Amino acid sequence: MEIKVAKNAGFCFGVRRAVELANKFSDEGKPVYTYGEIIHNEIVVKELEEKGVKVVNDLDEMKELDEGILIIRSHGVPKSDYDKLSEMGVCYKDATCPFVKKIHKLAKEYSENSNNQIVIVGAENHPEVIGIKGWCLTEPVIIGSVEEALNYSKNSEKTHVILAQTTFNLNKFQDIVEIFKKKRYYSIVLNTICNATAERQTETEKLAEKADAMIVVGGRHSSNTQKLYDICIKKCVDTYYIHTPEDLDLGKLKKFRCVGITAGASTPNNIIEEVRTKMAEMSFAEMLEQEESLKNPVHTGAVVKGQVIAVKEDEIIFNIGYKADGILTKNEYSNTPTDLTTVAKVGDEMEVKVLKLNDGDGQVLLTYKRLAAEKGNKRLEEAFNNKEVLKAKVTQVLNGGLSVVVDEARVFIPASLVSDTYEKNLDKYAGEEIEFVISEFNPKKRRVIGDRKQILAARKSELKKALFEKLAVGQVVDGTVKNVTDFGAFIDLGGADGLLHISEMSWGHIENPKKVFKVGDMVKSFVKDIQGEKIALSLKFEDQNPWAGAEEKFAVGNIVSGKVARMTDFGAFIELEPGVDALLHVSQIAANHVEKPSDVLKTGEEVTAKIVDFNAETKKISLSIKALLVGADETEEKTSEDENKAE
């Protein structure tokens, strides 16, 4: 096993200085107090307590204690605490980290301007953030996550001065700053993350990318150690957060070839060294065990052929040619609950793998599913290298995607790669057999990613090419409504979508496409135009054109009947037949004056009127009820004047 320790792991300058001060004064025999735990590391705090260093959580406690020296820890404190210490006459030593001091100064200076809004990026309850807040002359905004930044919407008129907790995650800080920019806040960005913190995080990220497993060492309440863990877990799924060397689970680490070790700024170097030494000792013992296993054909990790000598519902017992029988439990047979009496009988032979030589009862513990998974991984690796299309049943629908199993080897298909279109609910895939390719294969990090999207995209591309090769203007096509908007409907033609605009849906007037079409409807239309990859469709077939022969049917002087389709303030539109509307101007509704059409007419009401104007080119027809009541010539002149005014 290779063990790699991050160079920048352990105490930073500020923490080392604070701890050294506490040790120095306690060694001189003076009563020493620390304002809060000097660092977030239980071991160091306990060691200092054993030397007589006491933790003070409230300054008023100093009134009851023997006179001594109070050490202000590296996290820093609010200005009000300094004022109180001066009033109380307490002797103190300020071990605030110089980088934190600099942030206090910036917070004070920038908050003096009432046009500035101080934004502190960090954990609200962290002592360093509490200290920074205490140096602001106006109330600051504290942002601890990307989600909080997205939800922030105050003080848009102010200049936002953005500061950061020295141990904050650099990548998250940059993401938060970017969000403020996108929200168009005018901001002054002061990246106050400690250089040592940034270097430690960058180094840890690189180490986690290469290692098979990572160990992060630090106190339970250490903010910067938690951030290191968050960085590691994204790059290395086998990451373990430990507080002391005793927390190491050596059994879990045996299977890894390369293990990285990093530690927070509050972790002493001697603890890091203890962890490294313990790992090295285990590595040596493991090497001896491997040498011994080579001499024995039945050993942990060996693949053996066993003969079934007994079968129960939940276990199979094998003769594996060893001094003890082998036991295969239901859990080690498959990830799917199975009655083992249905898959094996006495006398059958099966290839299995040795998990443990002694299960505690003197029998050998076997596994079939892990051996199958190893073979499955080889199958997946071949498929990955050959870009082979695989088919498997969906065994689980997860929050972030789908899980499928190929020969007991799991493949994860992220939601973004399940389909070539966004799908909010993936439940419909449960139990379904789907096709996919392996787009990422890294079994060491248990990362095997499937991709169904590229298969669908490739097939759609082929269909699209075939469609455009045969598609022509005027061609009648069948399609399915894919989406309906206020301006039209998108029709899936099998490889590409065509737009059926609202103006092409009918020879008549369409008020809203959503009242006419719904997703899934089958539509027969014709291609009106093709511009590049844009296809314009139409339902206005010429043989159904209601204006054919209209000059004769709707000649001036003809008496016609129709229904009121819609009304405006200047008149009513009368549907003479589907696709043919005529205007009945408000002045032509009656012999007497009409204020507005709705005063005398209702939508759907049938009316009889005389055609007083017909324009074939513009497809406009004018009607008059009044013409039936008074002289035609007089009415026609009046209609022409009124329509000119309306236009």
PDB file of N, CA, C and O in Angstrom, residues 411-477:
ATOM      1  N   VAL A 411     -24.408   0.031 -12.482  1.00  0.00           N
ATOM      2  CA  VAL A 411     -24.135   1.169 -13.368  1.00  0.00           C
ATOM      3  C   VAL A 411     -25.111   2.278 -12.982  1.00  0.00           C
ATOM      4  O   VAL A 411     -26.314   2.034 -12.830  1.00  0.00           O
ATOM      5  N   PHE A 412     -24.590   3.491 -12.816  1.00  0.00           N
ATOM      6  CA  PHE A 412     -25.443   4.640 -12.483  1.00  0.00           C
ATOM      7  C   PHE A 412     -25.630   5.500 -13.723  1.00  0.00           C
ATOM      8  O   PHE A 412     -24.661   5.869 -14.399  1.00  0.00           O
ATOM      9  N   ILE A 413     -26.888   5.798 -14.033  1.00  0.00           N
ATOM     10  CA  ILE A 413     -27.210   6.685 -15.159  1.00  0.00           C
ATOM     11  C   ILE A 413     -27.783   7.976 -14.583  1.00  0.00           C
ATOM     12  O   ILE A 413     -28.919   7.990 -14.090  1.00  0.00           O
ATOM     13  N   PRO A 414     -27.009   9.071 -14.570  1.00  0.00           N
ATOM     14  CA  PRO A 414     -27.502  10.344 -14.015  1.00  0.00           C
ATOM     15  C   PRO A 414     -28.760  10.814 -14.748  1.00  0.00           C
ATOM     16  O   PRO A 414     -28.947  10.509 -15.932  1.00  0.00           O
ATOM     17  N   ALA A 415     -29.613  11.553 -14.038  1.00  0.00           N
ATOM     18  CA  ALA A 415     -30.867  12.045 -14.622  1.00  0.00           C
ATOM     19  C   ALA A 415     -30.626  12.821 -15.919  1.00  0.00           C
ATOM     20  O   ALA A 415     -31.414  12.731 -16.858  1.00  0.00           O
ATOM     21  N   SER A 416     -29.504  13.554 -15.962  1.00  0.00           N
ATOM     22  CA  SER A 416     -29.200  14.370 -17.145  1.00  0.00           C
ATOM     23  C   SER A 416     -28.843  13.522 -18.366  1.00  0.00           C
ATOM     24  O   SER A 416     -28.811  14.028 -19.488  1.00  0.00           O
ATOM     25  N   LEU A 417     -28.532  12.217 -18.136  1.00  0.00           N
ATOM     26  CA  LEU A 417     -28.145  11.341 -19.246  1.00  0.00           C
ATOM     27  C   LEU A 417     -29.188  10.256 -19.523  1.00  0.00           C
ATOM     28  O   LEU A 417     -28.947   9.332 -20.286  1.00  0.00           O
ATOM     29  N   VAL A 418     -30.356  10.365 -18.883  1.00  0.00           N
ATOM     30  CA  VAL A 418     -31.415   9.366 -19.082  1.00  0.00           C
ATOM     31  C   VAL A 418     -32.137   9.592 -20.409  1.00  0.00           C
ATOM     32  O   VAL A 418     -32.499   8.651 -21.105  1.00  0.00           O
ATOM     33  N   SER A 419     -32.330  10.870 -20.765  1.00  0.00           N
ATOM     34  CA  SER A 419     -33.072  11.186 -21.986  1.00  0.00           C
ATOM     35  C   SER A 419     -32.468  12.406 -22.663  1.00  0.00           C
ATOM     36  O   SER A 419     -31.670  13.132 -22.053  1.00  0.00           O
ATOM     37  N   ASP A 420     -32.839  12.615 -23.919  1.00  0.00           N
ATOM     38  CA  ASP A 420     -32.341  13.801 -24.632  1.00  0.00           C
ATOM     39  C   ASP A 420     -33.231  15.009 -24.383  1.00  0.00           C
ATOM     40  O   ASP A 420     -32.989  16.079 -24.913  1.00  0.00           O
ATOM     41  N   THR A 421     -34.272  14.830 -23.557  1.00  0.00           N
ATOM     42  CA  THR A 421     -35.106  15.956 -23.126  1.00  0.00           C
ATOM     43  C   THR A 421     -35.248  15.883 -21.609  1.00  0.00           C
ATOM     44  O   THR A 421     -35.080  14.815 -21.009  1.00  0.00           O
ATOM     45  N   TYR A 422     -35.553  17.018 -20.990  1.00  0.00           N
ATOM     46  CA  TYR A 422     -35.681  17.058 -19.528  1.00  0.00           C
ATOM     47  C   TYR A 422     -36.875  16.223 -19.073  1.00  0.00           C
ATOM     48  O   TYR A 422     -37.975  16.346 -19.608  1.00  0.00           O
ATOM     49  N   GLU A 423     -36.639  15.363 -18.083  1.00  0.00           N
ATOM     50  CA  GLU A 423     -37.711  14.552 -17.510  1.00  0.00           C
ATOM     51  C   GLU A 423     -37.724  14.751 -16.008  1.00  0.00           C
ATOM     52  O   GLU A 423     -36.757  14.412 -15.323  1.00  0.00           O
ATOM     53  N   LYS A 424     -38.805  15.324 -15.510  1.00  0.00           N
ATOM     54  CA  LYS A 424     -38.906  15.638 -14.086  1.00  0.00           C
ATOM     55  C   LYS A 424     -39.086  14.384 -13.241  1.00  0.00           C
ATOM     56  O   LYS A 424     -38.528  14.251 -12.154  1.00  0.00           O
ATOM     57  N   ASN A 425     -39.879  13.431 -13.737  1.00  0.00           N
ATOM     58  CA  ASN A 425     -40.186  12.218 -12.979  1.00  0.00           C
ATOM     59  C   ASN A 425     -39.641  10.999 -13.714  1.00  0.00           C
ATOM     60  O   ASN A 425     -40.039  10.704 -14.839  1.00  0.00           O
ATOM     61  N   LEU A 426     -38.721  10.276 -13.050  1.00  0.00           N
ATOM     62  CA  LEU A 426     -38.094   9.113 -13.668  1.00  0.00           C
ATOM     63  C   LEU A 426     -38.769   7.802 -13.260  1.00  0.00           C
ATOM     64  O   LEU A 426     -38.321   6.724 -13.657  1.00  0.00           O
ATOM     65  N   ASP A 427     -39.844   7.885 -12.467  1.00  0.00           N
ATOM     66  CA  ASP A 427     -40.484   6.669 -11.950  1.00  0.00           C
ATOM     67  C   ASP A 427     -40.961   5.731 -13.055  1.00  0.00           C
ATOM     68  O   ASP A 427     -41.056   4.519 -12.846  1.00  0.00           O
ATOM     69  N   LYS A 428     -41.266   6.283 -14.212  1.00  0.00           N
ATOM     70  CA  LYS A 428     -41.792   5.445 -15.295  1.00  0.00           C
ATOM     71  C   LYS A 428     -40.776   4.418 -15.783  1.00  0.00           C
ATOM     72  O   LYS A 428     -41.134   3.445 -16.449  1.00  0.00           O
ATOM     73  N   TYR A 429     -39.486   4.637 -15.439  1.00  0.00           N
ATOM     74  CA  TYR A 429     -38.444   3.710 -15.892  1.00  0.00           C
ATOM     75  C   TYR A 429     -38.259   2.515 -14.953  1.00  0.00           C
ATOM     76  O   TYR A 429     -37.530   1.583 -15.281  1.00  0.00           O
ATOM     77  N   ALA A 430     -38.893   2.549 -13.775  1.00  0.00           N
ATOM     78  CA  ALA A 430     -38.712   1.466 -12.797  1.00  0.00           C
ATOM     79  C   ALA A 430     -39.096   0.121 -13.413  1.00  0.00           C
ATOM     80  O   ALA A 430     -40.194  -0.053 -13.929  1.00  0.00           O
ATOM     81  N   GLY A 431     -38.148  -0.837 -13.374  1.00  0.00           N
ATOM     82  CA  GLY A 431     -38.396  -2.176 -13.898  1.00  0.00           C
ATOM     83  C   GLY A 431     -38.319  -2.287 -15.406  1.00  0.00           C
ATOM     84  O   GLY A 431     -38.409  -3.385 -15.955  1.00  0.00           O
ATOM     85  N   GLU A 432     -38.122  -1.161 -16.098  1.00  0.00           N
ATOM     86  CA  GLU A 432     -38.052  -1.178 -17.561  1.00  0.00           C
ATOM     87  C   GLU A 432     -36.654  -1.573 -18.032  1.00  0.00           C
ATOM     88  O   GLU A 432     -35.655  -1.268 -17.390  1.00  0.00           O
ATOM     89  N   GLU A 433     -36.586  -2.235 -19.178  1.00  0.00           N
ATOM     90  CA  GLU A 433     -35.298  -2.570 -19.785  1.00  0.00           C
ATOM     91  C   GLU A 433     -34.909  -1.435 -20.719  1.00  0.00           C
ATOM     92  O   GLU A 433     -35.698  -1.053 -21.589  1.00  0.00           O
ATOM     93  N   ILE A 434     -33.727  -0.885 -20.521  1.00  0.00           N
ATOM     94  CA  ILE A 434     -33.298   0.266 -21.329  1.00  0.00           C
ATOM     95  C   ILE A 434     -31.919   0.014 -21.938  1.00  0.00           C
ATOM     96  O   ILE A 434     -31.154  -0.818 -21.451  1.00  0.00           O
ATOM     97  N   GLU A 435     -31.626   0.736 -22.994  1.00  0.00           N
ATOM     98  CA  GLU A 435     -30.315   0.651 -23.646  1.00  0.00           C
ATOM     99  C   GLU A 435     -29.457   1.836 -23.212  1.00  0.00           C
ATOM    100  O   GLU A 435     -29.967   2.934 -22.990  1.00  0.00           O
ATOM    101  N   PHE A 436     -28.151   1.618 -23.152  1.00  0.00           N
ATOM    102  CA  PHE A 436     -27.225   2.678 -22.749  1.00  0.00           C
ATOM    103  C   PHE A 436     -25.808   2.279 -23.152  1.00  0.00           C
ATOM    104  O   PHE A 436     -25.546   1.125 -23.522  1.00  0.00           O
ATOM    105  N   VAL A 437     -24.911   3.250 -23.087  1.00  0.00           N
ATOM    106  CA  VAL A 437     -23.475   2.984 -23.276  1.00  0.00           C
ATOM    107  C   VAL A 437     -22.760   3.416 -22.000  1.00  0.00           C
ATOM    108  O   VAL A 437     -23.293   4.192 -21.207  1.00  0.00           O
ATOM    109  N   ILE A 438     -21.552   2.896 -21.788  1.00  0.00           N
ATOM    110  CA  ILE A 438     -20.745   3.288 -20.633  1.00  0.00           C
ATOM    111  C   ILE A 438     -19.906   4.498 -21.037  1.00  0.00           C
ATOM    112  O   ILE A 438     -19.049   4.404 -21.917  1.00  0.00           O
ATOM    113  N   SER A 439     -20.180   5.640 -20.417  1.00  0.00           N
ATOM    114  CA  SER A 439     -19.452   6.866 -20.776  1.00  0.00           C
ATOM    115  C   SER A 439     -18.280   7.140 -19.844  1.00  0.00           C
ATOM    116  O   SER A 439     -17.383   7.928 -20.162  1.00  0.00           O
ATOM    117  N   GLU A 440     -18.283   6.515 -18.664  1.00  0.00           N
ATOM    118  CA  GLU A 440     -17.175   6.694 -17.710  1.00  0.00           C
ATOM    119  C   GLU A 440     -17.003   5.397 -16.934  1.00  0.00           C
ATOM    120  O   GLU A 440     -17.972   4.839 -16.418  1.00  0.00           O
ATOM    121  N   PHE A 441     -15.743   4.910 -16.860  1.00  0.00           N
ATOM    122  CA  PHE A 441     -15.486   3.637 -16.182  1.00  0.00           C
ATOM    123  C   PHE A 441     -14.297   3.803 -15.236  1.00  0.00           C
ATOM    124  O   PHE A 441     -13.161   3.959 -15.661  1.00  0.00           O
ATOM    125  N   ASN A 442     -14.579   3.819 -13.924  1.00  0.00           N
ATOM    126  CA  ASN A 442     -13.540   3.935 -12.907  1.00  0.00           C
ATOM    127  C   ASN A 442     -13.948   3.091 -11.705  1.00  0.00           C
ATOM    128  O   ASN A 442     -14.434   3.609 -10.701  1.00  0.00           O
ATOM    129  N   PRO A 443     -13.765   1.759 -11.790  1.00  0.00           N
ATOM    130  CA  PRO A 443     -14.222   0.878 -10.703  1.00  0.00           C
ATOM    131  C   PRO A 443     -13.496   1.108  -9.387  1.00  0.00           C
ATOM    132  O   PRO A 443     -14.040   0.831  -8.322  1.00  0.00           O
ATOM    133  N   LYS A 444     -12.273   1.641  -9.434  1.00  0.00           N
ATOM    134  CA  LYS A 444     -11.532   1.899  -8.193  1.00  0.00           C
ATOM    135  C   LYS A 444     -12.282   2.892  -7.323  1.00  0.00           C
ATOM    136  O   LYS A 444     -12.287   2.791  -6.095  1.00  0.00           O
ATOM    137  N   LYS A 445     -12.892   3.862  -7.972  1.00  0.00           N
ATOM    138  CA  LYS A 445     -13.654   4.875  -7.236  1.00  0.00           C
ATOM    139  C   LYS A 445     -15.154   4.576  -7.294  1.00  0.00           C
ATOM    140  O   LYS A 445     -15.976   5.424  -6.975  1.00  0.00           O
ATOM    141  N   ARG A 446     -15.459   3.337  -7.687  1.00  0.00           N
ATOM    142  CA  ARG A 446     -16.852   2.895  -7.783  1.00  0.00           C
ATOM    143  C   ARG A 446     -17.680   3.852  -8.630  1.00  0.00           C
ATOM    144  O   ARG A 446     -18.812   4.206  -8.293  1.00  0.00           O
ATOM    145  N   ARG A 447     -17.089   4.284  -9.704  1.00  0.00           N
ATOM    146  CA  ARG A 447     -17.762   5.240 -10.582  1.00  0.00           C
ATOM    147  C   ARG A 447     -17.878   4.639 -11.984  1.00  0.00           C
ATOM    148  O   ARG A 447     -16.933   4.687 -12.773  1.00  0.00           O
ATOM    149  N   VAL A 448     -19.030   4.058 -12.268  1.00  0.00           N
ATOM    150  CA  VAL A 448     -19.325   3.524 -13.596  1.00  0.00           C
ATOM    151  C   VAL A 448     -20.597   4.226 -14.058  1.00  0.00           C
ATOM    152  O   VAL A 448     -21.675   4.024 -13.496  1.00  0.00           O
ATOM    153  N   ILE A 449     -20.454   5.081 -15.068  1.00  0.00           N
ATOM    154  CA  ILE A 449     -21.558   5.943 -15.505  1.00  0.00           C
ATOM    155  C   ILE A 449     -22.113   5.470 -16.844  1.00  0.00           C
ATOM    156  O   ILE A 449     -21.363   5.231 -17.795  1.00  0.00           O
ATOM    157  N   GLY A 450     -23.437   5.306 -16.893  1.00  0.00           N
ATOM    158  CA  GLY A 450     -24.111   4.957 -18.134  1.00  0.00           C
ATOM    159  C   GLY A 450     -24.719   6.182 -18.795  1.00  0.00           C
ATOM    160  O   GLY A 450     -25.007   7.178 -18.138  1.00  0.00           O
ATOM    161  N   ASP A 451     -24.896   6.093 -20.110  1.00  0.00           N
ATOM    162  CA  ASP A 451     -25.429   7.233 -20.866  1.00  0.00           C
ATOM    163  C   ASP A 451     -26.450   6.714 -21.883  1.00  0.00           C
ATOM    164  O   ASP A 451     -26.111   5.978 -22.806  1.00  0.00           O
ATOM    165  N   ARG A 452     -27.695   7.059 -21.678  1.00  0.00           N
ATOM    166  CA  ARG A 452     -28.767   6.698 -22.623  1.00  0.00           C
ATOM    167  C   ARG A 452     -29.026   7.842 -23.599  1.00  0.00           C
ATOM    168  O   ARG A 452     -29.480   7.624 -24.724  1.00  0.00           O
ATOM    169  N   LYS A 453     -28.689   9.047 -23.154  1.00  0.00           N
ATOM    170  CA  LYS A 453     -28.974  10.259 -23.934  1.00  0.00           C
ATOM    171  C   LYS A 453     -28.308  10.229 -25.303  1.00  0.00           C
ATOM    172  O   LYS A 453     -28.923  10.575 -26.315  1.00  0.00           O
ATOM    173  N   GLN A 454     -27.027   9.812 -25.342  1.00  0.00           N
ATOM    174  CA  GLN A 454     -26.306   9.877 -26.620  1.00  0.00           C
ATOM    175  C   GLN A 454     -26.860   8.871 -27.638  1.00  0.00           C
ATOM    176  O   GLN A 454     -26.803   9.103 -28.842  1.00  0.00           O
ATOM    177  N   ILE A 455     -27.428   7.744 -27.136  1.00  0.00           N
ATOM    178  CA  ILE A 455     -28.051   6.781 -28.047  1.00  0.00           C
ATOM    179  C   ILE A 455     -29.287   7.408 -28.690  1.00  0.00           C
ATOM    180  O   ILE A 455     -29.477   7.340 -29.900  1.00  0.00           O
ATOM    181  N   LEU A 456     -30.127   8.033 -27.829  1.00  0.00           N
ATOM    182  CA  LEU A 456     -31.341   8.676 -28.341  1.00  0.00           C
ATOM    183  C   LEU A 456     -30.998   9.814 -29.300  1.00  0.00           C
ATOM    184  O   LEU A 456     -31.652   9.984 -30.333  1.00  0.00           O
ATOM    185  N   ALA A 457     -29.953  10.584 -28.941  1.00  0.00           N
ATOM    186  CA  ALA A 457     -29.547  11.722 -29.782  1.00  0.00           C
ATOM    187  C   ALA A 457     -29.040  11.233 -31.139  1.00  0.00           C
ATOM    188  O   ALA A 457     -29.342  11.831 -32.180  1.00  0.00           O
ATOM    189  N   ALA A 458     -28.267  10.121 -31.128  1.00  0.00           N
ATOM    190  CA  ALA A 458     -27.725   9.578 -32.376  1.00  0.00           C
ATOM    191  C   ALA A 458     -28.857   9.071 -33.274  1.00  0.00           C
ATOM    192  O   ALA A 458     -28.861   9.303 -34.490  1.00  0.00           O
ATOM    193  N   ARG A 459     -29.826   8.385 -32.661  1.00  0.00           N
ATOM    194  CA  ARG A 459     -30.953   7.860 -33.442  1.00  0.00           C
ATOM    195  C   ARG A 459     -31.798   8.999 -33.998  1.00  0.00           C
ATOM    196  O   ARG A 459     -32.270   8.946 -35.132  1.00  0.00           O
ATOM    197  N   LYS A 460     -31.982  10.028 -33.174  1.00  0.00           N
ATOM    198  CA  LYS A 460     -32.762  11.173 -33.633  1.00  0.00           C
ATOM    199  C   LYS A 460     -32.055  11.880 -34.794  1.00  0.00           C
ATOM    200  O   LYS A 460     -32.698  12.358 -35.732  1.00  0.00           O
ATOM    201  N   SER A 461     -30.712  11.913 -34.719  1.00  0.00           N
ATOM    202  CA  SER A 461     -29.928  12.541 -35.781  1.00  0.00           C
ATOM    203  C   SER A 461     -30.097  11.780 -37.097  1.00  0.00           C
ATOM    204  O   SER A 461     -30.223  12.382 -38.172  1.00  0.00           O
ATOM    205  N   GLU A 462     -30.122  10.437 -37.020  1.00  0.00           N
ATOM    206  CA  GLU A 462     -30.319   9.618 -38.216  1.00  0.00           C
ATOM    207  C   GLU A 462     -31.711   9.842 -38.796  1.00  0.00           C
ATOM    208  O   GLU A 462     -31.887   9.968 -40.018  1.00  0.00           O
ATOM    209  N   LEU A 463     -32.718   9.876 -37.894  1.00  0.00           N
ATOM    210  CA  LEU A 463     -34.093  10.121 -38.338  1.00  0.00           C
ATOM    211  C   LEU A 463     -34.232  11.500 -38.980  1.00  0.00           C
ATOM    212  O   LEU A 463     -34.936  11.675 -39.979  1.00  0.00           O
ATOM    213  N   LYS A 464     -33.532  12.473 -38.386  1.00  0.00           N
ATOM    214  CA  LYS A 464     -33.577  13.845 -38.897  1.00  0.00           C
ATOM    215  C   LYS A 464     -33.000  13.918 -40.307  1.00  0.00           C
ATOM    216  O   LYS A 464     -33.572  14.543 -41.207  1.00  0.00           O
ATOM    217  N   LYS A 465     -31.869  13.238 -40.483  1.00  0.00           N
ATOM    218  CA  LYS A 465     -31.220  13.229 -41.793  1.00  0.00           C
ATOM    219  C   LYS A 465     -32.134  12.586 -42.827  1.00  0.00           C
ATOM    220  O   LYS A 465     -32.320  13.111 -43.937  1.00  0.00           O
ATOM    221  N   ALA A 466     -32.730  11.446 -42.444  1.00  0.00           N
ATOM    222  CA  ALA A 466     -33.631  10.739 -43.360  1.00  0.00           C
ATOM    223  C   ALA A 466     -34.861  11.585 -43.681  1.00  0.00           C
ATOM    224  O   ALA A 466     -35.346  11.598 -44.820  1.00  0.00           O
ATOM    225  N   LEU A 467     -35.371  12.307 -42.677  1.00  0.00           N
ATOM    226  CA  LEU A 467     -36.559  13.138 -42.876  1.00  0.00           C
ATOM    227  C   LEU A 467     -36.290  14.249 -43.871  1.00  0.00           C
ATOM    228  O   LEU A 467     -37.073  14.465 -44.808  1.00  0.00           O
ATOM    229  N   PHE A 468     -35.172  14.975 -43.705  1.00  0.00           N
ATOM    230  CA  PHE A 468     -34.884  16.112 -44.573  1.00  0.00           C
ATOM    231  C   PHE A 468     -34.535  15.669 -45.998  1.00  0.00           C
ATOM    232  O   PHE A 468     -34.694  16.439 -46.946  1.00  0.00           O
ATOM    233  N   GLU A 469     -34.075  14.428 -46.149  1.00  0.00           N
ATOM    234  CA  GLU A 469     -33.760  13.921 -47.487  1.00  0.00           C
ATOM    235  C   GLU A 469     -35.023  13.745 -48.329  1.00  0.00           C
ATOM    236  O   GLU A 469     -34.995  13.869 -49.550  1.00  0.00           O
ATOM    237  N   LYS A 470     -36.141  13.448 -47.674  1.00  0.00           N
ATOM    238  CA  LYS A 470     -37.390  13.197 -48.415  1.00  0.00           C
ATOM    239  C   LYS A 470     -38.408  14.333 -48.284  1.00  0.00           C
ATOM    240  O   LYS A 470     -39.403  14.355 -49.006  1.00  0.00           O
ATOM    241  N   LEU A 471     -38.160  15.296 -47.356  1.00  0.00           N
ATOM    242  CA  LEU A 471     -39.130  16.358 -47.096  1.00  0.00           C
ATOM    243  C   LEU A 471     -39.119  17.413 -48.200  1.00  0.00           C
ATOM    244  O   LEU A 471     -38.055  17.793 -48.694  1.00  0.00           O
ATOM    245  N   ALA A 472     -40.316  17.890 -48.615  1.00  0.00           N
ATOM    246  CA  ALA A 472     -40.415  18.925 -49.655  1.00  0.00           C
ATOM    247  C   ALA A 472     -41.604  19.827 -49.365  1.00  0.00           C
ATOM    248  O   ALA A 472     -42.583  19.412 -48.740  1.00  0.00           O
ATOM    249  N   VAL A 473     -41.501  21.072 -49.827  1.00  0.00           N
ATOM    250  CA  VAL A 473     -42.597  22.032 -49.649  1.00  0.00           C
ATOM    251  C   VAL A 473     -43.839  21.512 -50.365  1.00  0.00           C
ATOM    252  O   VAL A 473     -43.765  21.030 -51.504  1.00  0.00           O
ATOM    253  N   GLY A 474     -44.967  21.572 -49.678  1.00  0.00           N
ATOM    254  CA  GLY A 474     -46.225  21.091 -50.241  1.00  0.00           C
ATOM    255  C   GLY A 474     -46.552  19.666 -49.848  1.00  0.00           C
ATOM    256  O   GLY A 474     -47.686  19.210 -50.031  1.00  0.00           O
ATOM    257  N   GLN A 475     -45.565  18.943 -49.304  1.00  0.00           N
ATOM    258  CA  GLN A 475     -45.771  17.542 -48.926  1.00  0.00           C
ATOM    259  C   GLN A 475     -46.688  17.424 -47.711  1.00  0.00           C
ATOM    260  O   GLN A 475     -46.557  18.169 -46.740  1.00  0.00           O
ATOM    261  N   VAL A 476     -47.612  16.485 -47.746  1.00  0.00           N
ATOM    262  CA  VAL A 476     -48.500  16.224 -46.613  1.00  0.00           C
ATOM    263  C   VAL A 476     -47.778  15.295 -45.641  1.00  0.00           C
ATOM    264  O   VAL A 476     -47.223  14.268 -46.057  1.00  0.00           O
ATOM    265  N   VAL A 477     -47.771  15.662 -44.369  1.00  0.00           N
ATOM    266  CA  VAL A 477     -47.034  14.883 -43.369  1.00  0.00           C
ATOM    267  C   VAL A 477     -47.916  14.605 -42.155  1.00  0.00           C
ATOM    268  O   VAL A 477     -48.818  15.377 -41.836  1.00  0.00           O
TER     269      VAL A 477
END
